[in-house]
PDB file of C-alpha atoms and ligand atoms in Angstrom:
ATOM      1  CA  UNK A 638      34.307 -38.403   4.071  1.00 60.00           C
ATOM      2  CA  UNK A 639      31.772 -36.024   4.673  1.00 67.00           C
ATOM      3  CA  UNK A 640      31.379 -33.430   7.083  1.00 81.00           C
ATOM      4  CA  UNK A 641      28.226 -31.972   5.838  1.00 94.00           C
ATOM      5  CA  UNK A 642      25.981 -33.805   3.122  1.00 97.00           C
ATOM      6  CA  UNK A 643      27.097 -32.071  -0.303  1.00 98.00           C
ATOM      7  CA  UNK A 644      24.144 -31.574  -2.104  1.00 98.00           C
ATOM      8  CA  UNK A 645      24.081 -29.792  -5.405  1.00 98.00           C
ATOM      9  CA  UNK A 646      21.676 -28.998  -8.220  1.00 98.00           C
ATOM     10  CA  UNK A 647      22.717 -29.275 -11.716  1.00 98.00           C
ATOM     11  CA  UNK A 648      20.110 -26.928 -13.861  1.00 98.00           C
ATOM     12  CA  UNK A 649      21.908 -27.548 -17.061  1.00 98.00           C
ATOM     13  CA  UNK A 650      20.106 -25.333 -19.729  1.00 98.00           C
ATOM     14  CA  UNK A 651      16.467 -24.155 -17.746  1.00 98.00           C
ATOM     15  CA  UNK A 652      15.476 -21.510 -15.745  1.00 98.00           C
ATOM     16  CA  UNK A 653      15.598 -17.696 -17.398  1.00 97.00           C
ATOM     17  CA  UNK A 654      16.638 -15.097 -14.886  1.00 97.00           C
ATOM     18  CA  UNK A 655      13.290 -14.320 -13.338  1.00 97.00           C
ATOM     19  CA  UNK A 656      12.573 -18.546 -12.556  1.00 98.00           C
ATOM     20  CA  UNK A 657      16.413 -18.240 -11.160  1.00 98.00           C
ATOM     21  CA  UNK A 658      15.631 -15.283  -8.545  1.00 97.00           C
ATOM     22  CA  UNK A 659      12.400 -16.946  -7.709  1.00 98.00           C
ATOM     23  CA  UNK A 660      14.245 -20.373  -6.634  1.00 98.00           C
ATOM     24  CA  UNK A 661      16.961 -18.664  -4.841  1.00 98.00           C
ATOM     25  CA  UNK A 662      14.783 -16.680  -2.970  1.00 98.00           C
ATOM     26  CA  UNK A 663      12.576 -19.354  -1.849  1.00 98.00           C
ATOM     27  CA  UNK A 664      15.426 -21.986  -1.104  1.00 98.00           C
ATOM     28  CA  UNK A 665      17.191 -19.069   1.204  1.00 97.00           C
ATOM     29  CA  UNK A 666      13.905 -18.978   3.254  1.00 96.00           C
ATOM     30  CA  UNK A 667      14.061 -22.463   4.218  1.00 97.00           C
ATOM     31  CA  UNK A 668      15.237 -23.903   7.561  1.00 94.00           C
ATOM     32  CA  UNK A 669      17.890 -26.106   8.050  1.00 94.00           C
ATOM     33  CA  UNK A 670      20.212 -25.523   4.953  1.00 97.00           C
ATOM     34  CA  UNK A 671      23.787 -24.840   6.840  1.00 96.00           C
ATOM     35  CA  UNK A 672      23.241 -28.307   8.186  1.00 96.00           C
ATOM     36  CA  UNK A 673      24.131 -29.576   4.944  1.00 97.00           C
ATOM     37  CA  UNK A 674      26.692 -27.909   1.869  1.00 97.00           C
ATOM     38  CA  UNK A 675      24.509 -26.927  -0.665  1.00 98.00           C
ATOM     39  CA  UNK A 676      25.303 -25.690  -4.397  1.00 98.00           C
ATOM     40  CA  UNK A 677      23.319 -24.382  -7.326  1.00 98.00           C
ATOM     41  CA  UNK A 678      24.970 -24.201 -11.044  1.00 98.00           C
ATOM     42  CA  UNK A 679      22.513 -21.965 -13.444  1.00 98.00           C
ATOM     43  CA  UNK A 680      23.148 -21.393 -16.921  1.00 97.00           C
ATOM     44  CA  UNK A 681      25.819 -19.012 -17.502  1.00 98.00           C
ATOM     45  CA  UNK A 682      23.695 -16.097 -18.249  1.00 98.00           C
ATOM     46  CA  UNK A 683      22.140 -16.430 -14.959  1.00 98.00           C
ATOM     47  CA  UNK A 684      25.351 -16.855 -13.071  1.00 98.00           C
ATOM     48  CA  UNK A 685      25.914 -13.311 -11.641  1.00 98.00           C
ATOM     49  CA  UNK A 686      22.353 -12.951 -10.933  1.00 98.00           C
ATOM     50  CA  UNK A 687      22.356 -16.264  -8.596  1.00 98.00           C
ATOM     51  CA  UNK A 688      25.300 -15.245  -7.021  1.00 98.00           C
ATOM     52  CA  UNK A 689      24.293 -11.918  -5.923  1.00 98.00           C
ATOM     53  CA  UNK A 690      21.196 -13.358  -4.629  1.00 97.00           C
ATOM     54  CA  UNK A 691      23.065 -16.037  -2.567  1.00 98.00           C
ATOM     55  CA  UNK A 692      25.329 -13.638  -0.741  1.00 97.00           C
ATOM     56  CA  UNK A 693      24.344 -13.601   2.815  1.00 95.00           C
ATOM     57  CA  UNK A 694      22.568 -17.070   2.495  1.00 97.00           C
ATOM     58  CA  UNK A 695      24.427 -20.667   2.753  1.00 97.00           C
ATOM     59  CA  UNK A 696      23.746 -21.231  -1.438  1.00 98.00           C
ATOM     60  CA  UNK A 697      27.122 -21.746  -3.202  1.00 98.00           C
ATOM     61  CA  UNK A 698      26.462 -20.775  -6.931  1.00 98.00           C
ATOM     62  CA  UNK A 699      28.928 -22.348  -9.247  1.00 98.00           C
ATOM     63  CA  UNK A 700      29.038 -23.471 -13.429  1.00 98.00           C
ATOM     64  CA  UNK A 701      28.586 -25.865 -15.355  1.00 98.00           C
ATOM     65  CA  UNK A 702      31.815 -26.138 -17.245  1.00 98.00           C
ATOM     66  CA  UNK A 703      34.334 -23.922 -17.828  1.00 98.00           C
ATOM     67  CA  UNK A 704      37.476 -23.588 -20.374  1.00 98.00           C
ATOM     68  CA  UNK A 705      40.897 -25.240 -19.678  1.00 98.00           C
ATOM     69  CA  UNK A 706      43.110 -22.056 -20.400  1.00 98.00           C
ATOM     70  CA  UNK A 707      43.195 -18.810 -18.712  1.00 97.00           C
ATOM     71  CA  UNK A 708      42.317 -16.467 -21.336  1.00 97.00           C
ATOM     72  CA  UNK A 709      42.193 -16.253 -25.310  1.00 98.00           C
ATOM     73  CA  UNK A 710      40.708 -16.225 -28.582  1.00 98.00           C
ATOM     74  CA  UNK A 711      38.331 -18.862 -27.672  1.00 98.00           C
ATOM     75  CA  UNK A 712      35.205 -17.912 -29.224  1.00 98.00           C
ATOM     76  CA  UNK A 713      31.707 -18.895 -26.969  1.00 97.00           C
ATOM     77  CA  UNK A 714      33.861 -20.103 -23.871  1.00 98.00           C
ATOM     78  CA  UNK A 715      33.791 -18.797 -20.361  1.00 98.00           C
ATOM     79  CA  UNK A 716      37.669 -18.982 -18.467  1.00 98.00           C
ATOM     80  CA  UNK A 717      37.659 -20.052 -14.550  1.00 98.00           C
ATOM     81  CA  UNK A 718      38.255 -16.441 -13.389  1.00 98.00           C
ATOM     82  CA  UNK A 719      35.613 -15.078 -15.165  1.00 98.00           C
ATOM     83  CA  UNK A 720      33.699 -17.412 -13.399  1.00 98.00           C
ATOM     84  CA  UNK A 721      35.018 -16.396  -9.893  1.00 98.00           C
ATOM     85  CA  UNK A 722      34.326 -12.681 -10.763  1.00 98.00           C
ATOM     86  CA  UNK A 723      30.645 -13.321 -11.755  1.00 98.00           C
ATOM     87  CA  UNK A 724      30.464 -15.085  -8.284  1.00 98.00           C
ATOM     88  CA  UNK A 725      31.074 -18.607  -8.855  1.00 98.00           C
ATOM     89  CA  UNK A 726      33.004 -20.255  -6.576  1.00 98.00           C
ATOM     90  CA  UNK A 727      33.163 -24.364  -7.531  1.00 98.00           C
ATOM     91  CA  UNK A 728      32.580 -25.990 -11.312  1.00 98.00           C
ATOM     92  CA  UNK A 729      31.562 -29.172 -12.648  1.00 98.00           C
ATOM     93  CA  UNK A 730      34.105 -30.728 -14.330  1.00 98.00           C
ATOM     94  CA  UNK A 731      33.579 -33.879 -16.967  1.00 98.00           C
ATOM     95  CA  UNK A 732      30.000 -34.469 -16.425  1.00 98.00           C
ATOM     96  CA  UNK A 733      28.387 -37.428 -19.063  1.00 97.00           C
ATOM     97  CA  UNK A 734      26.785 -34.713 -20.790  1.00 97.00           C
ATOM     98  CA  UNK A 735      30.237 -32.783 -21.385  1.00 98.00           C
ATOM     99  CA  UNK A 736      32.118 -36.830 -21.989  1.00 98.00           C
ATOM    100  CA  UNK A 737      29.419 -37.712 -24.251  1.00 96.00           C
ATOM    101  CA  UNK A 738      27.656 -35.210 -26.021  1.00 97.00           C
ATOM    102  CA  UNK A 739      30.810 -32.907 -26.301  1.00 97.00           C
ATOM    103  CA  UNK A 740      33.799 -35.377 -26.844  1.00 98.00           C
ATOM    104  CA  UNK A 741      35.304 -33.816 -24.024  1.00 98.00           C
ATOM    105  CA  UNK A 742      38.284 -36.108 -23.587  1.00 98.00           C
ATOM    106  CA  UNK A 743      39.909 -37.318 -20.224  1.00 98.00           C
ATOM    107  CA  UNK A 744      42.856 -35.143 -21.814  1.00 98.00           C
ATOM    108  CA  UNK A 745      40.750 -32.388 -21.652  1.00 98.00           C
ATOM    109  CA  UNK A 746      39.153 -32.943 -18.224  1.00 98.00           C
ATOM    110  CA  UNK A 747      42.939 -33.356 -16.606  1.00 98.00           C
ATOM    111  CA  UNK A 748      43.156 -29.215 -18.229  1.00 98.00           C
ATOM    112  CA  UNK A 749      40.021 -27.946 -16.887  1.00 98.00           C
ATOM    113  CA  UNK A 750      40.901 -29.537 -13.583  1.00 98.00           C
ATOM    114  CA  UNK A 751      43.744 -28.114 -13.400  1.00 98.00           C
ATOM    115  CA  UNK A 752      43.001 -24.642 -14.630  1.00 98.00           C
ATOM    116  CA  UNK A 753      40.458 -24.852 -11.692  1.00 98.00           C
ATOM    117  CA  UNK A 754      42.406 -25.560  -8.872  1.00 98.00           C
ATOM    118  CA  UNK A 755      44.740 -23.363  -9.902  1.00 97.00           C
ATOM    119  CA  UNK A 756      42.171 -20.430 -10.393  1.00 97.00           C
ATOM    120  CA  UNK A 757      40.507 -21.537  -6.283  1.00 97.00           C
ATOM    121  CA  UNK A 758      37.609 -22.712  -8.055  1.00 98.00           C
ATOM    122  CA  UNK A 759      36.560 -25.469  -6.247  1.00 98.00           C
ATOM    123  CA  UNK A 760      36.529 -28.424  -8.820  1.00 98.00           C
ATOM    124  CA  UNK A 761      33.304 -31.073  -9.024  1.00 98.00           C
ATOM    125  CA  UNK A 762      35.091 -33.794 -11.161  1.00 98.00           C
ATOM    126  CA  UNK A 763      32.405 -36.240 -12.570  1.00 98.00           C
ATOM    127  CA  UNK A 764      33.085 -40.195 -13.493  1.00 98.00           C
ATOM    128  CA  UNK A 765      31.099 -43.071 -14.231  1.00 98.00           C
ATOM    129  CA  UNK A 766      30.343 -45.697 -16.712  1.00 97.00           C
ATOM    130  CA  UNK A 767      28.146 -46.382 -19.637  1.00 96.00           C
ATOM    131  CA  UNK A 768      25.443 -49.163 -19.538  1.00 95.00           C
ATOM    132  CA  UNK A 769      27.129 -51.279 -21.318  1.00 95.00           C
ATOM    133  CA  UNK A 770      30.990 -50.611 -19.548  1.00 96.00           C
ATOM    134  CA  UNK A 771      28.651 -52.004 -16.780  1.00 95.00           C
ATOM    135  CA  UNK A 772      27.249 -54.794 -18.221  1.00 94.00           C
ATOM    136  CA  UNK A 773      30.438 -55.986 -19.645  1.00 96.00           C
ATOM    137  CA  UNK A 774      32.832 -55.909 -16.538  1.00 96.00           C
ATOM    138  CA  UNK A 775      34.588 -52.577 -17.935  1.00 97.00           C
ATOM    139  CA  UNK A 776      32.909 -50.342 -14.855  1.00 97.00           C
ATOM    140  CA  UNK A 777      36.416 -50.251 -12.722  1.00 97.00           C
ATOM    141  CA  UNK A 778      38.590 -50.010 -15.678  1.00 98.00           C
ATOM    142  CA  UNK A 779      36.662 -47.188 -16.659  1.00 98.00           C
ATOM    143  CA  UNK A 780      36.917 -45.080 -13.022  1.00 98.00           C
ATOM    144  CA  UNK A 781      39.961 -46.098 -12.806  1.00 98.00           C
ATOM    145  CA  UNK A 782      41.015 -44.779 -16.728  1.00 98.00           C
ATOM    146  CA  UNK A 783      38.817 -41.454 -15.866  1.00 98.00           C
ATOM    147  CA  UNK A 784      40.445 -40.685 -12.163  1.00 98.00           C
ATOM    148  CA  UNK A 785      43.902 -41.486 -13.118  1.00 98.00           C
ATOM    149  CA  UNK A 786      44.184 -39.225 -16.315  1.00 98.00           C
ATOM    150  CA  UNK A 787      42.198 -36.727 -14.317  1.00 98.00           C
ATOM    151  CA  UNK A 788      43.964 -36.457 -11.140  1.00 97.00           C
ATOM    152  CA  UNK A 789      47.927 -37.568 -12.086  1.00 94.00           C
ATOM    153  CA  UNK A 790      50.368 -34.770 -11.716  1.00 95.00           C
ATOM    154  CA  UNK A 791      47.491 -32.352  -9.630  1.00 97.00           C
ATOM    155  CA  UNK A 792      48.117 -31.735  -6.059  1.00 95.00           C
ATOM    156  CA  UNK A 793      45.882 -33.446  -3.402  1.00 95.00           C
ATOM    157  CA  UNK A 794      43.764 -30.163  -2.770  1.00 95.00           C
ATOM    158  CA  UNK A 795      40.957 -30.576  -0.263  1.00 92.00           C
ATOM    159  CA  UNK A 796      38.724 -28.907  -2.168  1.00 94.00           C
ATOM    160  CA  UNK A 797      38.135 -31.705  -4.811  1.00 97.00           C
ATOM    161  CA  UNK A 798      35.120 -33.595  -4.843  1.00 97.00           C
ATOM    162  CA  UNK A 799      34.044 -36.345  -7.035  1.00 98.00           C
ATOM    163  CA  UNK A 800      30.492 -37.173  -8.582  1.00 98.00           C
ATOM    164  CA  UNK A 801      30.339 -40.746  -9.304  1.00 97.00           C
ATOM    165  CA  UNK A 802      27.394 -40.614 -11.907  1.00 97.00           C
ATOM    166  CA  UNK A 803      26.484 -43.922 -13.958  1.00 96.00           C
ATOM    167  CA  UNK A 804      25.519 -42.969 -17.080  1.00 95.00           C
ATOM    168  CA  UNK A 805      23.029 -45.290 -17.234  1.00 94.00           C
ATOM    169  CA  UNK A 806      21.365 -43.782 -14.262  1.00 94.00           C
ATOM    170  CA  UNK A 807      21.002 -39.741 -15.631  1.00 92.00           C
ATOM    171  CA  UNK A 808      18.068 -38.363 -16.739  1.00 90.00           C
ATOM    172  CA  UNK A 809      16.811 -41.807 -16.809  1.00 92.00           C
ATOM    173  CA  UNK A 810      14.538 -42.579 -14.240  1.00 91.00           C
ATOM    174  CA  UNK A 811      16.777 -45.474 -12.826  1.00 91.00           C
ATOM    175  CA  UNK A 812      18.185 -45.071 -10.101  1.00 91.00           C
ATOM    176  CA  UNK A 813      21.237 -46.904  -8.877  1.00 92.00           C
ATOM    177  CA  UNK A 814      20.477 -49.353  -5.893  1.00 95.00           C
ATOM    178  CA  UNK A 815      21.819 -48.085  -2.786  1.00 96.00           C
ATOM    179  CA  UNK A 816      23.909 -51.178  -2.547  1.00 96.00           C
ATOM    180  CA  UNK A 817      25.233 -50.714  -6.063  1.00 95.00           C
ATOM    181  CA  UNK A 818      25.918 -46.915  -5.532  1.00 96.00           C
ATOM    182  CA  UNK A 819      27.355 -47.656  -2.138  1.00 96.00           C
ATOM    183  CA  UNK A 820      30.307 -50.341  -4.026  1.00 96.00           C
ATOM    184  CA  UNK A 821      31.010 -48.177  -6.760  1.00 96.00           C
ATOM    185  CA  UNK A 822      31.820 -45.565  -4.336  1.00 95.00           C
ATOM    186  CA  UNK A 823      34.050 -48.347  -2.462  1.00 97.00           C
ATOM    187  CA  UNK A 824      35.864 -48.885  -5.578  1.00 97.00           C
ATOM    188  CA  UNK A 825      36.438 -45.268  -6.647  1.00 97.00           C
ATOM    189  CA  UNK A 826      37.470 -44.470  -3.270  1.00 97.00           C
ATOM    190  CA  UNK A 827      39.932 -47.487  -3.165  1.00 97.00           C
ATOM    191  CA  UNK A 828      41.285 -45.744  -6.977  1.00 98.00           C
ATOM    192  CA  UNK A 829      41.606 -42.399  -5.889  1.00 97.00           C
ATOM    193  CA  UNK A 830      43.527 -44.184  -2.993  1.00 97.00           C
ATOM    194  CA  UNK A 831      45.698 -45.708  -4.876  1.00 97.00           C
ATOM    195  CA  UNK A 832      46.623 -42.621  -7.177  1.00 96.00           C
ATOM    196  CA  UNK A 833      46.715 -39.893  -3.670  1.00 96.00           C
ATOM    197  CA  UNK A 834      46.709 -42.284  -0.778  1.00 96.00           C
ATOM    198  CA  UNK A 835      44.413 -43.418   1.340  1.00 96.00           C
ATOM    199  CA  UNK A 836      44.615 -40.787   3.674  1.00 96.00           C
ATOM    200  CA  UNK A 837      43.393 -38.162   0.911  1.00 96.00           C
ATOM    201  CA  UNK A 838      41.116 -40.562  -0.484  1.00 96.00           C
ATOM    202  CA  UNK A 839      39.151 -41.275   2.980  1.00 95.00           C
ATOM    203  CA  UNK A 840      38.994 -37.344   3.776  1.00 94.00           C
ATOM    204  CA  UNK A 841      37.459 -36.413   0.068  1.00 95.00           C
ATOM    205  CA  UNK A 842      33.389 -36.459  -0.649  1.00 96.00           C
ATOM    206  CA  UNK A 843      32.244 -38.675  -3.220  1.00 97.00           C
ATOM    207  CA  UNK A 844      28.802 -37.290  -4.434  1.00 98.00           C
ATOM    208  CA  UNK A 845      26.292 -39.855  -6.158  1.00 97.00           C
ATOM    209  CA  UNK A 846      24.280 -38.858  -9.255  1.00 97.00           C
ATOM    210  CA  UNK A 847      21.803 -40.158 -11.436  1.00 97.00           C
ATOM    211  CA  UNK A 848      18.139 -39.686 -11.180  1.00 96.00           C
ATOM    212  CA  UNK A 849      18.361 -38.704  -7.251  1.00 97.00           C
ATOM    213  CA  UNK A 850      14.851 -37.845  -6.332  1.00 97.00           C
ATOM    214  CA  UNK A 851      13.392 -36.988  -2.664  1.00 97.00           C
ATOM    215  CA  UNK A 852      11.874 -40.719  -2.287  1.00 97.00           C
ATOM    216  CA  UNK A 853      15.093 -42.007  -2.927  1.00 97.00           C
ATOM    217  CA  UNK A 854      17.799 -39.370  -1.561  1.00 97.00           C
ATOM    218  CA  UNK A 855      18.083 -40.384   2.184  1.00 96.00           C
ATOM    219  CA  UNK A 856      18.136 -43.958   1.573  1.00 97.00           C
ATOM    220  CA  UNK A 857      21.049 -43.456  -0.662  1.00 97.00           C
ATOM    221  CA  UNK A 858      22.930 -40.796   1.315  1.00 96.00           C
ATOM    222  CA  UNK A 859      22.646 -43.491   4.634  1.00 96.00           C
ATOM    223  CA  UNK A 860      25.274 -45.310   2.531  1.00 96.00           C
ATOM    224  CA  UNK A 861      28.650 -44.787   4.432  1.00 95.00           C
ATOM    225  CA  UNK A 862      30.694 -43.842   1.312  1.00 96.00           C
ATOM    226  CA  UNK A 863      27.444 -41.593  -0.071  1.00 97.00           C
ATOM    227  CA  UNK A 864      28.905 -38.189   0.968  1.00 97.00           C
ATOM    228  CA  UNK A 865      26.599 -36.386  -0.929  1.00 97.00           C
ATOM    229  CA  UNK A 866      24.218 -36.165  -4.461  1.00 98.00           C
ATOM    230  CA  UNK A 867      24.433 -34.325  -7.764  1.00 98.00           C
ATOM    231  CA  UNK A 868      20.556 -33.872  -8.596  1.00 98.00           C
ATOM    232  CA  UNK A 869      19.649 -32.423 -12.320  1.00 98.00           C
ATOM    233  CA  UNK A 870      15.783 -33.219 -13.015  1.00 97.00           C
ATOM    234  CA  UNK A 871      14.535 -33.020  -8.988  1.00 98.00           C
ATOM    235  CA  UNK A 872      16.571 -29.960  -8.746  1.00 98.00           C
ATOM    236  CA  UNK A 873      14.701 -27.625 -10.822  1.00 98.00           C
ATOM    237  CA  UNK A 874      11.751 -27.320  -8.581  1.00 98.00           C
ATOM    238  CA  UNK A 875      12.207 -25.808  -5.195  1.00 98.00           C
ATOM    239  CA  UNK A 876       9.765 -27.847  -3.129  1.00 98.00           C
ATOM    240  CA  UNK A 877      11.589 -31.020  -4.597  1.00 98.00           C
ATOM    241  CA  UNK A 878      15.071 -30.048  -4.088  1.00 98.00           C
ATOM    242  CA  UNK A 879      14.618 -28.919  -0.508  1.00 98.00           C
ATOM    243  CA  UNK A 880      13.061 -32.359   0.181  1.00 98.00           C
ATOM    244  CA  UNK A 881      15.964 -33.727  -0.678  1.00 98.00           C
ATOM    245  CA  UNK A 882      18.085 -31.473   1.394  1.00 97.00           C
ATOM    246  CA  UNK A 883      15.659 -32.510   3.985  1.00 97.00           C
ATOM    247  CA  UNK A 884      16.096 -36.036   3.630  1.00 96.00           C
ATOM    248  CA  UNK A 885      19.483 -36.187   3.509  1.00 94.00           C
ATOM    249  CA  UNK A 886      20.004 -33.860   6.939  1.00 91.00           C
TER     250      UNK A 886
HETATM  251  P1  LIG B2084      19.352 -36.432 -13.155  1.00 84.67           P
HETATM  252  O1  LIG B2084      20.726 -35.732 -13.633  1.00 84.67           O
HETATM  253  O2  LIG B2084      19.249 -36.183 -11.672  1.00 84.67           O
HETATM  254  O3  LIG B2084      18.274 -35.721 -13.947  1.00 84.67           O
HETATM  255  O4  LIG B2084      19.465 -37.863 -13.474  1.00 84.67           O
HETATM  256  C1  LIG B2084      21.894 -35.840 -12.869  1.00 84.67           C
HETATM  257  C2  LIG B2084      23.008 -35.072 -13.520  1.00 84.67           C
HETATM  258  O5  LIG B2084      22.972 -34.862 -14.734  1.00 84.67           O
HETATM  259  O6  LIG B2084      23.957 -34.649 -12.841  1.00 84.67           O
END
């Protein structure tokens, strides 16, 4: 459960360097922002740059993937320390763009996971289900298929988080309901439970994702098993994602 609303913006491929420096320093001049735990991941390229200019300011700059070994001839891939040395210090794991678009398999999400927590990167691990998982009863099946492969065998570190993220609900414009957001988070609690123990499962936050916008942010995050948001679209504009921050304080 969550101490501090996690809040974290997903730029997947915007922002150049100069639009990067600009958001960070405008976001560090706002009030408020230790109230709540709040994460940026840029583009690789802008990595070290956002990281230097969140030192000394409560932004945690992570990535937006990273490669499930250590080190090797891996042509165009980026290892978990090399993220921690450009001044990354968490990763999104298995978002629906990686699943999806990529063919990363659960597999190959279990690997990066646990080339993460092994490296002190604090891991991000994304779930959800498509549309139509949804609309044909397959939605805990699927969390459930997604958590276990990801989290078997991996010690219960504290610094895991999960974004529950309906596919159906990113980049889309639909939001889940609060009330639907509020059971799926129920039910991958109750899975994550069930694979860890209910202990771990209560003291973990589950993020929601999906078309998260400032009108609809603080509504969500009242849920009691809403511990935080993963924001991609609202995130890339300053004003917008610290009116979420603010709503959800
Ligand atoms: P969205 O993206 O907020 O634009 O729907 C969410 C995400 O991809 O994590």
């Amino acid at each position: 459960m969550r101490d501090k609303p996690v809040l974290i913006a997903n730029w997947k491929m915007h922002k150049n360097l100069s639009e990067t420096k600009a958001f960070i320093d405008a976001l560090s001049k706002r009030d408020g922002l230790t109230q709540a735990w709040v994460g940026i991941t840029p583009s690789f390229t802008a990595l070290s740059t956002a990281a230097s200019l969140a030192v000394n300011t409560p932004i945690h700059i992570g990535a937006q993937t990273l490669h499930e070994q250590a080190k090797g001839a891996f042509t165009g891939e980026v290892s978990a320390r090399q993220i921690r040395e450009a001044g990354g210090s968490f990763v999104l794991i298995g978002h629906s763009e990686r699943r999806h678009v990529y063919k990363e398999s659960d597999t190959l999400i279990h690997e990066k996971l646990k080339i993460a927590l092994e490296e002190g990167l604090k891991p991000i691990l994304c779930i959800g289900e498509t549309l139509q998982e949804r609309e044909s009863g397959q939605t805990e099946a699927v969390l459930e298929r997604q958590l276990a492969s990801a989290l078997n065998g991996l010690p219960k570190s504290d610094s895991l988080t999960i974004a529950y993220e309906p596919v159906w609900a990113i980049g889309t414009g639909v939001v889940a309901s609060p009330e639907v957001a509020q059971e799926t988070q129920v039910l991958s609690r109750k899975i994550i439970g069930s694979i860890h123990g209910e202990a771990f499962s209560k003291k973990i936050s589950i993020l929601y994702g999906g078309s998260v916008k400032p009108e609809n942010a603080g509504k969500l995050l009242s849920e009691p098993d809403i511990d935080g948001a993963l924001i991609g679209g609202a995130s890339l504009d300053v004003q917008s994602f610290y009116q979420i921050i603010e709503a959800c304080l």
